[in-house]
JSON list of C-alpha atoms and ligand atoms in Angstrom, two decimals:
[
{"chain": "G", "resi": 1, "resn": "UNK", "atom": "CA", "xyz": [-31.15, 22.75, 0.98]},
{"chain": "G", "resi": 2, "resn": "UNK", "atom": "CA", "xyz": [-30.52, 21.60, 4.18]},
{"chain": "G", "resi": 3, "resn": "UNK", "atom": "CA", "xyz": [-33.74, 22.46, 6.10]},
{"chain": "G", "resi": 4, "resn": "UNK", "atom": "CA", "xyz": [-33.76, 22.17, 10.02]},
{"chain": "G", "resi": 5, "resn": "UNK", "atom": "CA", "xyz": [-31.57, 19.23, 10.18]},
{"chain": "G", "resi": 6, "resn": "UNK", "atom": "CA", "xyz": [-28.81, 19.95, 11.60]},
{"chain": "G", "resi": 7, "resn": "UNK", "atom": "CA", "xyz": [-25.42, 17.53, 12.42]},
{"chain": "G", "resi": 8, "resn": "UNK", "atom": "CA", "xyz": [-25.35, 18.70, 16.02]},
{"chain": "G", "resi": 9, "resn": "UNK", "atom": "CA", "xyz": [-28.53, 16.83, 16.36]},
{"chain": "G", "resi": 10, "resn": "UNK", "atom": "CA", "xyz": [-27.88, 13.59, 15.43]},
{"chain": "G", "resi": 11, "resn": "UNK", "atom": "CA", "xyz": [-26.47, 11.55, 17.63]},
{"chain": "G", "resi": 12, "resn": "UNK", "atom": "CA", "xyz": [-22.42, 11.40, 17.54]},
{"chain": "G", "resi": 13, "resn": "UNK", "atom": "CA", "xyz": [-20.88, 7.82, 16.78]},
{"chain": "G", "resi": 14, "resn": "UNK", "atom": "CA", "xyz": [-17.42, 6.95, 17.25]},
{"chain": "G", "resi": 15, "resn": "UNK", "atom": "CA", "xyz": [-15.42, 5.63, 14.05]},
{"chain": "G", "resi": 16, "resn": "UNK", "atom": "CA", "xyz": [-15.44, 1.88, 15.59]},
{"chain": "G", "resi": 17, "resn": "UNK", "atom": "CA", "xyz": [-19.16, 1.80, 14.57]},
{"chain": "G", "resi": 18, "resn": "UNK", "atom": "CA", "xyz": [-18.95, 2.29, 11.24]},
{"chain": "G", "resi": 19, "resn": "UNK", "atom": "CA", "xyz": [-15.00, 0.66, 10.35]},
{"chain": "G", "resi": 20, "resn": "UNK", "atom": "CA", "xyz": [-15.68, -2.41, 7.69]},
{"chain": "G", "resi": 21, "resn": "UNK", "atom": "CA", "xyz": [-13.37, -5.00, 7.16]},
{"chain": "G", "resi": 22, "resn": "UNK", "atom": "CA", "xyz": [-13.71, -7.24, 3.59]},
{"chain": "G", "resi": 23, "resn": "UNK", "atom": "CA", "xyz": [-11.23, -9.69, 2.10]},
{"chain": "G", "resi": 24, "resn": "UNK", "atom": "CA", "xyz": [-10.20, -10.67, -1.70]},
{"chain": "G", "resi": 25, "resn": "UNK", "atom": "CA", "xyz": [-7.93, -13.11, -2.96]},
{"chain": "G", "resi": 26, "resn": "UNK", "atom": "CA", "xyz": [-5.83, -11.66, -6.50]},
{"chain": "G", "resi": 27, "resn": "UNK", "atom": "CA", "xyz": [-6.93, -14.12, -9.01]},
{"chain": "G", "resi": 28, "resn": "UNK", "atom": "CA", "xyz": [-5.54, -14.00, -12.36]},
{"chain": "G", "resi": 29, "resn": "UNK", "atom": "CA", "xyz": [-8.19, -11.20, -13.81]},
{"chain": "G", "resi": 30, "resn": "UNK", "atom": "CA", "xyz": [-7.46, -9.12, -11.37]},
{"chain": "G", "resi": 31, "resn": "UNK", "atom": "CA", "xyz": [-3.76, -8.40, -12.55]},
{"chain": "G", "resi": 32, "resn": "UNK", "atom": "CA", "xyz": [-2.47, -6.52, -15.06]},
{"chain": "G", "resi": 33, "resn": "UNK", "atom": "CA", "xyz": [0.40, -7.41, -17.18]},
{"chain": "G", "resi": 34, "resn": "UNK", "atom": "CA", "xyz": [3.05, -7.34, -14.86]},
{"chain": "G", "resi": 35, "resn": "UNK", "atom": "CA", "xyz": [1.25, -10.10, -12.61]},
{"chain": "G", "resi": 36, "resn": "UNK", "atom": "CA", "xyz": [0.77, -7.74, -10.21]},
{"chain": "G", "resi": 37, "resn": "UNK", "atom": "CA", "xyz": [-2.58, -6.77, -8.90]},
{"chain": "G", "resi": 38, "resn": "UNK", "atom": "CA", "xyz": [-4.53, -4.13, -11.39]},
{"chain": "G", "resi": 39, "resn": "UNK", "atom": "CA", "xyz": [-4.49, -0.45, -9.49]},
{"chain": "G", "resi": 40, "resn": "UNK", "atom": "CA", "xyz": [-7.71, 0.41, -10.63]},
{"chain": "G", "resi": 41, "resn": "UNK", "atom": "CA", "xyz": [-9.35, -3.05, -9.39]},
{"chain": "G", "resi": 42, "resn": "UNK", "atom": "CA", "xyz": [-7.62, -1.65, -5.69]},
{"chain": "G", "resi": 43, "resn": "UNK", "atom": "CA", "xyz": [-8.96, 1.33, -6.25]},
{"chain": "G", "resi": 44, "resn": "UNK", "atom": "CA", "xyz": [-12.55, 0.28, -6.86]},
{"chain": "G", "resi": 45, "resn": "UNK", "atom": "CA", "xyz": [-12.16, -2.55, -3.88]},
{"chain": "G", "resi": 46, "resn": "UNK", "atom": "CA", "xyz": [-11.43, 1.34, -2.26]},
{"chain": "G", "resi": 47, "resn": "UNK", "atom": "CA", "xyz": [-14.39, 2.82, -3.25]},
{"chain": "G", "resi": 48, "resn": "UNK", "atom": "CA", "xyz": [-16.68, -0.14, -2.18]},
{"chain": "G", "resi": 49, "resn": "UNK", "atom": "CA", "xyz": [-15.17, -0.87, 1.60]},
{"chain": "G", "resi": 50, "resn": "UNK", "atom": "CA", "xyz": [-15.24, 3.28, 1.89]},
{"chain": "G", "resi": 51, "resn": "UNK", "atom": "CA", "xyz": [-18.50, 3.60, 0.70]},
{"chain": "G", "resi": 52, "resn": "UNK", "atom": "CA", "xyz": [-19.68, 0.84, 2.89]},
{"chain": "G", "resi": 53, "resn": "UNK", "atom": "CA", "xyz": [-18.24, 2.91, 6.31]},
{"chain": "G", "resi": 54, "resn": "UNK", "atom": "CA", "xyz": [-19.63, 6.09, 5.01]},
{"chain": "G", "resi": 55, "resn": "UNK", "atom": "CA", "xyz": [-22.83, 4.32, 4.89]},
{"chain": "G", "resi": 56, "resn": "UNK", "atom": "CA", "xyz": [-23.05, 2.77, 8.09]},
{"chain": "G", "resi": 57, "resn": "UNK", "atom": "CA", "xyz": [-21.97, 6.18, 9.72]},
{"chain": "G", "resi": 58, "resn": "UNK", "atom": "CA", "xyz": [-24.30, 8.33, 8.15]},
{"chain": "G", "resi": 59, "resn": "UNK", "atom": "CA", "xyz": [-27.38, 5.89, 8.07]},
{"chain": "G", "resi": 60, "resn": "UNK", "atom": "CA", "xyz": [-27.56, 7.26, 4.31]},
{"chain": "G", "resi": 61, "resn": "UNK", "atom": "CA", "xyz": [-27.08, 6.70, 0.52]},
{"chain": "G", "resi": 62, "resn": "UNK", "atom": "CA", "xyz": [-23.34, 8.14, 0.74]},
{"chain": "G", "resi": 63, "resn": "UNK", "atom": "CA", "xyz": [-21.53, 8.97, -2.47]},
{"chain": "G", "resi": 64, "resn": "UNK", "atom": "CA", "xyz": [-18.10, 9.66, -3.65]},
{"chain": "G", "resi": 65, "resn": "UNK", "atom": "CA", "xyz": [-17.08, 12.90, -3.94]},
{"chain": "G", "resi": 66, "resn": "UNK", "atom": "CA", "xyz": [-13.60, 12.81, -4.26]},
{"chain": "G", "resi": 67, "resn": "UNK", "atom": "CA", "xyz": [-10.41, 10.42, -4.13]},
{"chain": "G", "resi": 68, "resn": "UNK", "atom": "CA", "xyz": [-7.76, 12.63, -2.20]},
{"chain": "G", "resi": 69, "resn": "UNK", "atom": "CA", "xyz": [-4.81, 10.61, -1.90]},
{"chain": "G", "resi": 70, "resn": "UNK", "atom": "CA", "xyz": [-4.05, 7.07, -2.95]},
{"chain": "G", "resi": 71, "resn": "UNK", "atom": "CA", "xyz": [-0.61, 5.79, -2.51]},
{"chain": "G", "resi": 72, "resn": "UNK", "atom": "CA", "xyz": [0.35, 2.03, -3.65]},
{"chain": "G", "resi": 73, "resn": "UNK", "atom": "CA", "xyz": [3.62, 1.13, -1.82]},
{"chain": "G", "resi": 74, "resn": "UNK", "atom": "CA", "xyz": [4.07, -2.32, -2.08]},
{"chain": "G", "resi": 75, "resn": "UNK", "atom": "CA", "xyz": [2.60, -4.34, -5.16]},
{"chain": "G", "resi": 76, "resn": "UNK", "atom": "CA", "xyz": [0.20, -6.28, -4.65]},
{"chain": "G", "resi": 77, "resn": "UNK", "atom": "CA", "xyz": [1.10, -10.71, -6.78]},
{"chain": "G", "resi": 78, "resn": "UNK", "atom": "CA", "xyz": [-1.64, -12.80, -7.76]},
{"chain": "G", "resi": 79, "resn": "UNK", "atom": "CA", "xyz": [-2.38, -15.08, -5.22]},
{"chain": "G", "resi": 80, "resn": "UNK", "atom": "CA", "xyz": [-2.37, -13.16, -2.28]},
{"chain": "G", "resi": 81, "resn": "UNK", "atom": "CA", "xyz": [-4.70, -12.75, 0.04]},
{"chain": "G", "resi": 82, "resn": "UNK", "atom": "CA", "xyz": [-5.69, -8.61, 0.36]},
{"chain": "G", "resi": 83, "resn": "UNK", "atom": "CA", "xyz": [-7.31, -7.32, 3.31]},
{"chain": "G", "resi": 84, "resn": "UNK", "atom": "CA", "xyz": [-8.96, -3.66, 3.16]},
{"chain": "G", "resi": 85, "resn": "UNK", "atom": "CA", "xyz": [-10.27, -1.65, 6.47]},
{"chain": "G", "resi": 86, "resn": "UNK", "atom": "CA", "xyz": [-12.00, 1.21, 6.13]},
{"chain": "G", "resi": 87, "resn": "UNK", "atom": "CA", "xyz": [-12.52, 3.67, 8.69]},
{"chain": "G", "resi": 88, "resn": "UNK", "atom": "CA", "xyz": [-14.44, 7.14, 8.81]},
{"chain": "G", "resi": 89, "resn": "UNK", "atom": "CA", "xyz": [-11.80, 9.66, 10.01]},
{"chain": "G", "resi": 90, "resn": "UNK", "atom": "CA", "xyz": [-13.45, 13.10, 9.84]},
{"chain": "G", "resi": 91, "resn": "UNK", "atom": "CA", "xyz": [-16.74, 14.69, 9.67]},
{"chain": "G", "resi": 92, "resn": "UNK", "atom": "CA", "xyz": [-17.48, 18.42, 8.48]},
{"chain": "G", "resi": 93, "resn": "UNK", "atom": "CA", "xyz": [-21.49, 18.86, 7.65]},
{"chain": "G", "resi": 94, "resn": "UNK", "atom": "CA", "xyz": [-22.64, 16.58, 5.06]},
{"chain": "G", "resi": 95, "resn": "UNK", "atom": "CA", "xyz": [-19.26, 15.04, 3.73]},
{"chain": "G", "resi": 96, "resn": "UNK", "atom": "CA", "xyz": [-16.76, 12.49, 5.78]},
{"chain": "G", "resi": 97, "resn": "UNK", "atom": "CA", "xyz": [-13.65, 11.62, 5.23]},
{"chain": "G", "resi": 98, "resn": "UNK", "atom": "CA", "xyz": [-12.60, 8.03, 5.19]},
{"chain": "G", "resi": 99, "resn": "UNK", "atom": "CA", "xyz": [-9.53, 6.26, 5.49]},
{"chain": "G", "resi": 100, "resn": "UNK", "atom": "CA", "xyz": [-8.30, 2.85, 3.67]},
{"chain": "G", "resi": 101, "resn": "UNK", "atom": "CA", "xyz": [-5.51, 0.96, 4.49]},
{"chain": "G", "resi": 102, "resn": "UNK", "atom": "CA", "xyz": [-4.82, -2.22, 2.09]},
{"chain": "G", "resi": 103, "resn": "UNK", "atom": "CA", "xyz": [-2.61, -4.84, 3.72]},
{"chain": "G", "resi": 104, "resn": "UNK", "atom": "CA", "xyz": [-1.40, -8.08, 1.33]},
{"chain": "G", "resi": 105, "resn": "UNK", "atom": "CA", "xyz": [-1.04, -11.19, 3.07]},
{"chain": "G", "resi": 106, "resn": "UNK", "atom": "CA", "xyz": [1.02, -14.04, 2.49]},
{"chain": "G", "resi": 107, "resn": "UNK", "atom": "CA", "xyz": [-1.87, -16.99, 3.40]},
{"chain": "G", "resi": 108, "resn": "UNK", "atom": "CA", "xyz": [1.03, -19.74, 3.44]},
{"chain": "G", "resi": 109, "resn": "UNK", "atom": "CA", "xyz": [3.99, -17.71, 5.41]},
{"chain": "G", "resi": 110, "resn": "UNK", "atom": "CA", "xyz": [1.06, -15.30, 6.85]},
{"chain": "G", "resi": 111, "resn": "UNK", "atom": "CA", "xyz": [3.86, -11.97, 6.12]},
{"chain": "G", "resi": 112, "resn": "UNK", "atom": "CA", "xyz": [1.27, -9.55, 6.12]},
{"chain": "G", "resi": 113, "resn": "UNK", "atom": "CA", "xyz": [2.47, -5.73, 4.23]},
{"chain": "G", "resi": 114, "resn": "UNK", "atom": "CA", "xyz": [0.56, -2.57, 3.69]},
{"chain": "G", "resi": 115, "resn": "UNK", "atom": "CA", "xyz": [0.31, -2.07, 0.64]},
{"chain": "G", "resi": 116, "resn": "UNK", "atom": "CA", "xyz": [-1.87, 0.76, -0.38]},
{"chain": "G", "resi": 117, "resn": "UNK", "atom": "CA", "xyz": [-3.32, 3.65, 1.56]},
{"chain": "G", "resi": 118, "resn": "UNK", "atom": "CA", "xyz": [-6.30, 5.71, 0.57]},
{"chain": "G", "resi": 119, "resn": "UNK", "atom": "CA", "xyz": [-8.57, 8.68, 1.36]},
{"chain": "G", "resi": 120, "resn": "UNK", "atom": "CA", "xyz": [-11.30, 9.72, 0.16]},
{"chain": "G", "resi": 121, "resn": "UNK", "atom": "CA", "xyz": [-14.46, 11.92, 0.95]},
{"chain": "G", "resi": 122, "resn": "UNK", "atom": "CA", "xyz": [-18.33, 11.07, 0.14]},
{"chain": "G", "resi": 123, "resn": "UNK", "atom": "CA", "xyz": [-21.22, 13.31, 0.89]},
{"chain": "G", "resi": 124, "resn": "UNK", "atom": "CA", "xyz": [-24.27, 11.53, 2.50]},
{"chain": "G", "resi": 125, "resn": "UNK", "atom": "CA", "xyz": [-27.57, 12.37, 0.60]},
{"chain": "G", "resi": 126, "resn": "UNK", "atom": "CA", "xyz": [-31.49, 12.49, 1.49]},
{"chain": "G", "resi": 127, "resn": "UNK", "atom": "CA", "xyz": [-34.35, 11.22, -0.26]},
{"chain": "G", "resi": 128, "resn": "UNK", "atom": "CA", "xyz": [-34.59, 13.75, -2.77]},
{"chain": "G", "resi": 129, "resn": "UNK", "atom": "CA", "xyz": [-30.62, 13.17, -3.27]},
{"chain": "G", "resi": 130, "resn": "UNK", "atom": "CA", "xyz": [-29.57, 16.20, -2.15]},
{"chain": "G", "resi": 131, "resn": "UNK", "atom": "CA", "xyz": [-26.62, 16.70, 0.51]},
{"chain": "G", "resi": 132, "resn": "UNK", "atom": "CA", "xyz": [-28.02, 16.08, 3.55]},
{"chain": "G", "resi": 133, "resn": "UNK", "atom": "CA", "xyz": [-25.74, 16.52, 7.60]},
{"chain": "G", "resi": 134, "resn": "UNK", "atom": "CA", "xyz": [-24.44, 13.25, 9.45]},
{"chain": "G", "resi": 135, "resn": "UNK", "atom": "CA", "xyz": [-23.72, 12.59, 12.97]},
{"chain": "G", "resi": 136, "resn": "UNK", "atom": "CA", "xyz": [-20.63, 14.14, 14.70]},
{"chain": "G", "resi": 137, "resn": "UNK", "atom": "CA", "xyz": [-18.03, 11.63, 14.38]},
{"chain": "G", "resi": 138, "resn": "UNK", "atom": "CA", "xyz": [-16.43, 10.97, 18.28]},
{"chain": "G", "resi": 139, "resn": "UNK", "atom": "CA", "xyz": [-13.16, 9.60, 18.13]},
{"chain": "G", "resi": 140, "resn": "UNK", "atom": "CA", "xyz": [-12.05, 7.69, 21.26]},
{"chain": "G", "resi": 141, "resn": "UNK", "atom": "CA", "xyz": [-8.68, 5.77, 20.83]},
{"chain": "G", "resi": 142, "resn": "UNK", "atom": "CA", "xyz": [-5.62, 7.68, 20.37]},
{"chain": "G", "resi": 143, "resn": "UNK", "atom": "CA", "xyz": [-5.46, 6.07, 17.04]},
{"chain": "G", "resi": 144, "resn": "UNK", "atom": "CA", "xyz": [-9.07, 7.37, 16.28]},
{"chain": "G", "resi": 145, "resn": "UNK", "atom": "CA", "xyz": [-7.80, 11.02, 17.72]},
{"chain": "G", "resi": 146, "resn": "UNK", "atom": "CA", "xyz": [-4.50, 10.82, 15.76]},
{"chain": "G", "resi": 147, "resn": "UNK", "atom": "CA", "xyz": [-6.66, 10.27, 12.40]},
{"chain": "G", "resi": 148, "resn": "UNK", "atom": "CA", "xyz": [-9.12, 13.15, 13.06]},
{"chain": "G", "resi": 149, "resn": "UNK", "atom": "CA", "xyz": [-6.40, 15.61, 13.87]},
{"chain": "G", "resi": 150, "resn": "UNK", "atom": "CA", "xyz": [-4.58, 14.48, 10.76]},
{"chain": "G", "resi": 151, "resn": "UNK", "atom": "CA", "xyz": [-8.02, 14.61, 8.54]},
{"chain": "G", "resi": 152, "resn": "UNK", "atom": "CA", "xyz": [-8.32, 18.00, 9.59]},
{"chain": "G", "resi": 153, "resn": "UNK", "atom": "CA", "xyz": [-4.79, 19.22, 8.62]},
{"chain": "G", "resi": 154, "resn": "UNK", "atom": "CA", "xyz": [-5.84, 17.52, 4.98]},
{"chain": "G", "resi": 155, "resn": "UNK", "atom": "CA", "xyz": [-8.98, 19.19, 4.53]},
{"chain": "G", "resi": 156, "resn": "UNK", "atom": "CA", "xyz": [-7.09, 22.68, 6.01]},
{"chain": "G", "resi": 157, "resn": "UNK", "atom": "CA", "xyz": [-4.66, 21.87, 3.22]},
{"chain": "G", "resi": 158, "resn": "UNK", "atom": "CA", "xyz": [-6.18, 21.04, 0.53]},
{"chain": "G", "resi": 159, "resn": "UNK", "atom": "CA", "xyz": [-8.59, 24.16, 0.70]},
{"chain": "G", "resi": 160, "resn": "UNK", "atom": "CA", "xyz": [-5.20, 26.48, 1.00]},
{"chain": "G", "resi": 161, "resn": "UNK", "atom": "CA", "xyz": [-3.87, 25.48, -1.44]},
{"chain": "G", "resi": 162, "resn": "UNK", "atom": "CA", "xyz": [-7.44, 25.62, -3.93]},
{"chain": "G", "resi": 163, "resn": "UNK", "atom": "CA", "xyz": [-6.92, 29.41, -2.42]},
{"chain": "G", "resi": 164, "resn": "UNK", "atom": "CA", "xyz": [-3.48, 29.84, -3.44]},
{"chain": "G", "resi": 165, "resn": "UNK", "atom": "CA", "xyz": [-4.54, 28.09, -7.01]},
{"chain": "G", "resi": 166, "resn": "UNK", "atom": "CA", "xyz": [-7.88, 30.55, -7.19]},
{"chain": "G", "resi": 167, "resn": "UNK", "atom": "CA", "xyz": [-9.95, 27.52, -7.12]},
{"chain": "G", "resi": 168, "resn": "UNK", "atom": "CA", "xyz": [-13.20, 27.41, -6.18]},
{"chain": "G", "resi": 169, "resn": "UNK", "atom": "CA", "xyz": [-15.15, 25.48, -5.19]},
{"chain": "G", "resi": 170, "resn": "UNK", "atom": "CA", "xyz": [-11.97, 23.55, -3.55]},
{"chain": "O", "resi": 1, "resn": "COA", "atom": "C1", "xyz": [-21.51, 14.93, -4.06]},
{"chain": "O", "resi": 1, "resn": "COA", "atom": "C2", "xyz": [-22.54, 15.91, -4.61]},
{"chain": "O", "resi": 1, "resn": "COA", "atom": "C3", "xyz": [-23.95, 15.42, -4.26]},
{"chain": "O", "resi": 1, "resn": "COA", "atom": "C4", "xyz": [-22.30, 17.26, -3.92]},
{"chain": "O", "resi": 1, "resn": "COA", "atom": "O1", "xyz": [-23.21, 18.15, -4.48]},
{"chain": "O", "resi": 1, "resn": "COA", "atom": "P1", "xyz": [-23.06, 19.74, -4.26]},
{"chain": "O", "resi": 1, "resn": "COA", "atom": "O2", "xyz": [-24.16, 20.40, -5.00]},
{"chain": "O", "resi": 1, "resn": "COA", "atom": "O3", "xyz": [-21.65, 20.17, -4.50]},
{"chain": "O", "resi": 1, "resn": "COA", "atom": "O4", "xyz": [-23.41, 19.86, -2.74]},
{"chain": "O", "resi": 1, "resn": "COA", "atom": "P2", "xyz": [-22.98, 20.95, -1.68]},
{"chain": "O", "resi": 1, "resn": "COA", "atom": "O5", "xyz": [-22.51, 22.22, -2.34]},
{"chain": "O", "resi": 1, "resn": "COA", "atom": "O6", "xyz": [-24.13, 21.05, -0.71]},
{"chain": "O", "resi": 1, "resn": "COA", "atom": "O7", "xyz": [-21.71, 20.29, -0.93]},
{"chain": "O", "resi": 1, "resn": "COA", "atom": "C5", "xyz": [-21.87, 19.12, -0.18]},
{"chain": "O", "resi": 1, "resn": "COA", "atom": "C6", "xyz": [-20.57, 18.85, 0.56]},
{"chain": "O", "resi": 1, "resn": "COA", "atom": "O8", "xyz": [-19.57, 18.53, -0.39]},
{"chain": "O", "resi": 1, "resn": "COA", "atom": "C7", "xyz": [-18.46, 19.43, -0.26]},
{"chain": "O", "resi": 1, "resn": "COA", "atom": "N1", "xyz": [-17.98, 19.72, -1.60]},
{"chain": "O", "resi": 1, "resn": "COA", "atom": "C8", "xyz": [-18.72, 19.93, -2.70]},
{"chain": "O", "resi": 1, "resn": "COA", "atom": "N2", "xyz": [-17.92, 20.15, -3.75]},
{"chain": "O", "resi": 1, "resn": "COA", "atom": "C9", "xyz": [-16.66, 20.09, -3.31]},
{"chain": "O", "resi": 1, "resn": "COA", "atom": "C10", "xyz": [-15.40, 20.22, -3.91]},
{"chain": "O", "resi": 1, "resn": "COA", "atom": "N3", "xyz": [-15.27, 20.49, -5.21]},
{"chain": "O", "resi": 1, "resn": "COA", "atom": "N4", "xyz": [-14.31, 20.05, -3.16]},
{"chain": "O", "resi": 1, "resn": "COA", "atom": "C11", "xyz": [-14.42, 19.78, -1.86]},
{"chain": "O", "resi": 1, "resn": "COA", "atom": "N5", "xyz": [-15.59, 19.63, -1.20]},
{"chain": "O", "resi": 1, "resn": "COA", "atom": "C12", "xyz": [-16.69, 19.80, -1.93]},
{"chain": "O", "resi": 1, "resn": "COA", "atom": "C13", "xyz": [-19.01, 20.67, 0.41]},
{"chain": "O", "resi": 1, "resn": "COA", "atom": "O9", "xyz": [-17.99, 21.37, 1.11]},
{"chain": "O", "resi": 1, "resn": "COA", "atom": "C14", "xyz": [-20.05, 20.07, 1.34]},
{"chain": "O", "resi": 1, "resn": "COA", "atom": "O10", "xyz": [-19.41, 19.53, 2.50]},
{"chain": "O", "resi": 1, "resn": "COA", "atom": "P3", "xyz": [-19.92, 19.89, 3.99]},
{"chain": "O", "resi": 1, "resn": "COA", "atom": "O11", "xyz": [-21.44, 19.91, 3.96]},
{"chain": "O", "resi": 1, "resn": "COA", "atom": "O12", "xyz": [-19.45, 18.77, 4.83]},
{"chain": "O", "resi": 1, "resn": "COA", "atom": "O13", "xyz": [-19.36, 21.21, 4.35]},
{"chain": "O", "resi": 1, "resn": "COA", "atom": "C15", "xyz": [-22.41, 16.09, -6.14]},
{"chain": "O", "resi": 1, "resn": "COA", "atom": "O14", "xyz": [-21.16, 16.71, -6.44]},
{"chain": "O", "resi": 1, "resn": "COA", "atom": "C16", "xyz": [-22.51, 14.78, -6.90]},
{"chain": "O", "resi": 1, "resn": "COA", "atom": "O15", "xyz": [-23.60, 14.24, -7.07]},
{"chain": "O", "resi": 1, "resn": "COA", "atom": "N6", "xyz": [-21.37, 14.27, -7.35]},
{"chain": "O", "resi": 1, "resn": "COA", "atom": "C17", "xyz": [-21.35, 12.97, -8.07]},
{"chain": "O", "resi": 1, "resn": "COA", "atom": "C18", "xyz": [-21.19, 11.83, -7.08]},
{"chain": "O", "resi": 1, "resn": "COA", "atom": "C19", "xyz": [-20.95, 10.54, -7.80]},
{"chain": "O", "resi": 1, "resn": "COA", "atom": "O16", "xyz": [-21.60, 10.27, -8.79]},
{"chain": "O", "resi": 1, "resn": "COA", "atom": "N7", "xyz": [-20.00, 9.74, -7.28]},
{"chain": "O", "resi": 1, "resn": "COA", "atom": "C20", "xyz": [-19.60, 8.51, -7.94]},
{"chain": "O", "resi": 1, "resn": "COA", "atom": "C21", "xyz": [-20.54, 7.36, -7.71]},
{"chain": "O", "resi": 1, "resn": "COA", "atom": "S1", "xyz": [-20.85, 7.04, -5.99]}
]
């Protein structure tokens, strides 16, 4: 139950606020046996910088609801250097969206390649750990804009097509 508390009055924060940035090098026990980095170590490096934005942005214990879309386009060799920002693209009542994007770097050539991109959403919860709102999220770059309109066509998506599946909840 959401009592009185309402998202439209907290205080709105822009995306900047809450983007983290965090840094891992691929050491052997990270990769799988390819000798490429492990996707499910990515995906859990994911989950932490996300988690971390959806933190700052709420001001709350934020957890993972869902992993939308995770793409791995480049692989990722042991050795190199990986670099993960996570941003908070959307906001509806008590869940955000937030994007990753995983870039490899070369640390001797410095080549630097996306690698991975993610999104997932995480619901912010109170002190009785039930869903509870977070601040309007005010996008102010045209990069912040472009990812709000574009989190928005996801979330319009993904709950057309639950309707055209009969699923519910989405
Ligand atoms: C996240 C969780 C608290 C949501 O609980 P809930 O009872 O579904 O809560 P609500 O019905 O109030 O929904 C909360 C928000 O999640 C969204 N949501 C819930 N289920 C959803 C689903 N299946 N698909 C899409 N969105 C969903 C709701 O739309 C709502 O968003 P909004 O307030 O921004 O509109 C609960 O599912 C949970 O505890 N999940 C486990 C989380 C976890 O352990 N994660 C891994 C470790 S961090």
């Amino acid at each position: 139950m959401l009592k009185n508390l309402k998202s439209e009055n907290l205080e709105p924060k822009s995306p900047s606020y809450s983007q983290i940035e965090t840094r891992y090098i691929v050491m052997p026990d990270h990769a799988n046996h390819y000798g490429t980095a492990f996707g499910g170590t990515i995906m859990s490096w994911i989950d932490m910088v996300a988690a971390m934005a959806a933190q700052k942005h709420s001001g709350r214990e934020s957890v993972t609801l869902s992993v939308d879309r995770l793409t791995f386009i480049h692989p990722i060799y042991v050795g190199d250097h990986v670099v993960l920002r996570a941003s908070v693209n959307y906001v509806v009542k008590t869940s955000m969206e937030v994007g990753v994007q995983v870039v490899k770097e070369n640390p001797y050539t410095d080549e630097k390649v996306r690698s991975t991109t993610a999104y997932l959403t995480f619901v912010a919860l109170d002190e009785n750990k039930k869903p509870t709102p977070v601040p309007p999220l005010l996008p102010e770059s045209d990069t912040e804009k472009r990812r709000f309109e574009n989190a928005k066509l996801r979330l319009e998506a993904m709950k057309e097509l639950s309707k055209k599946m009969k699923l519910n909840p989405y």
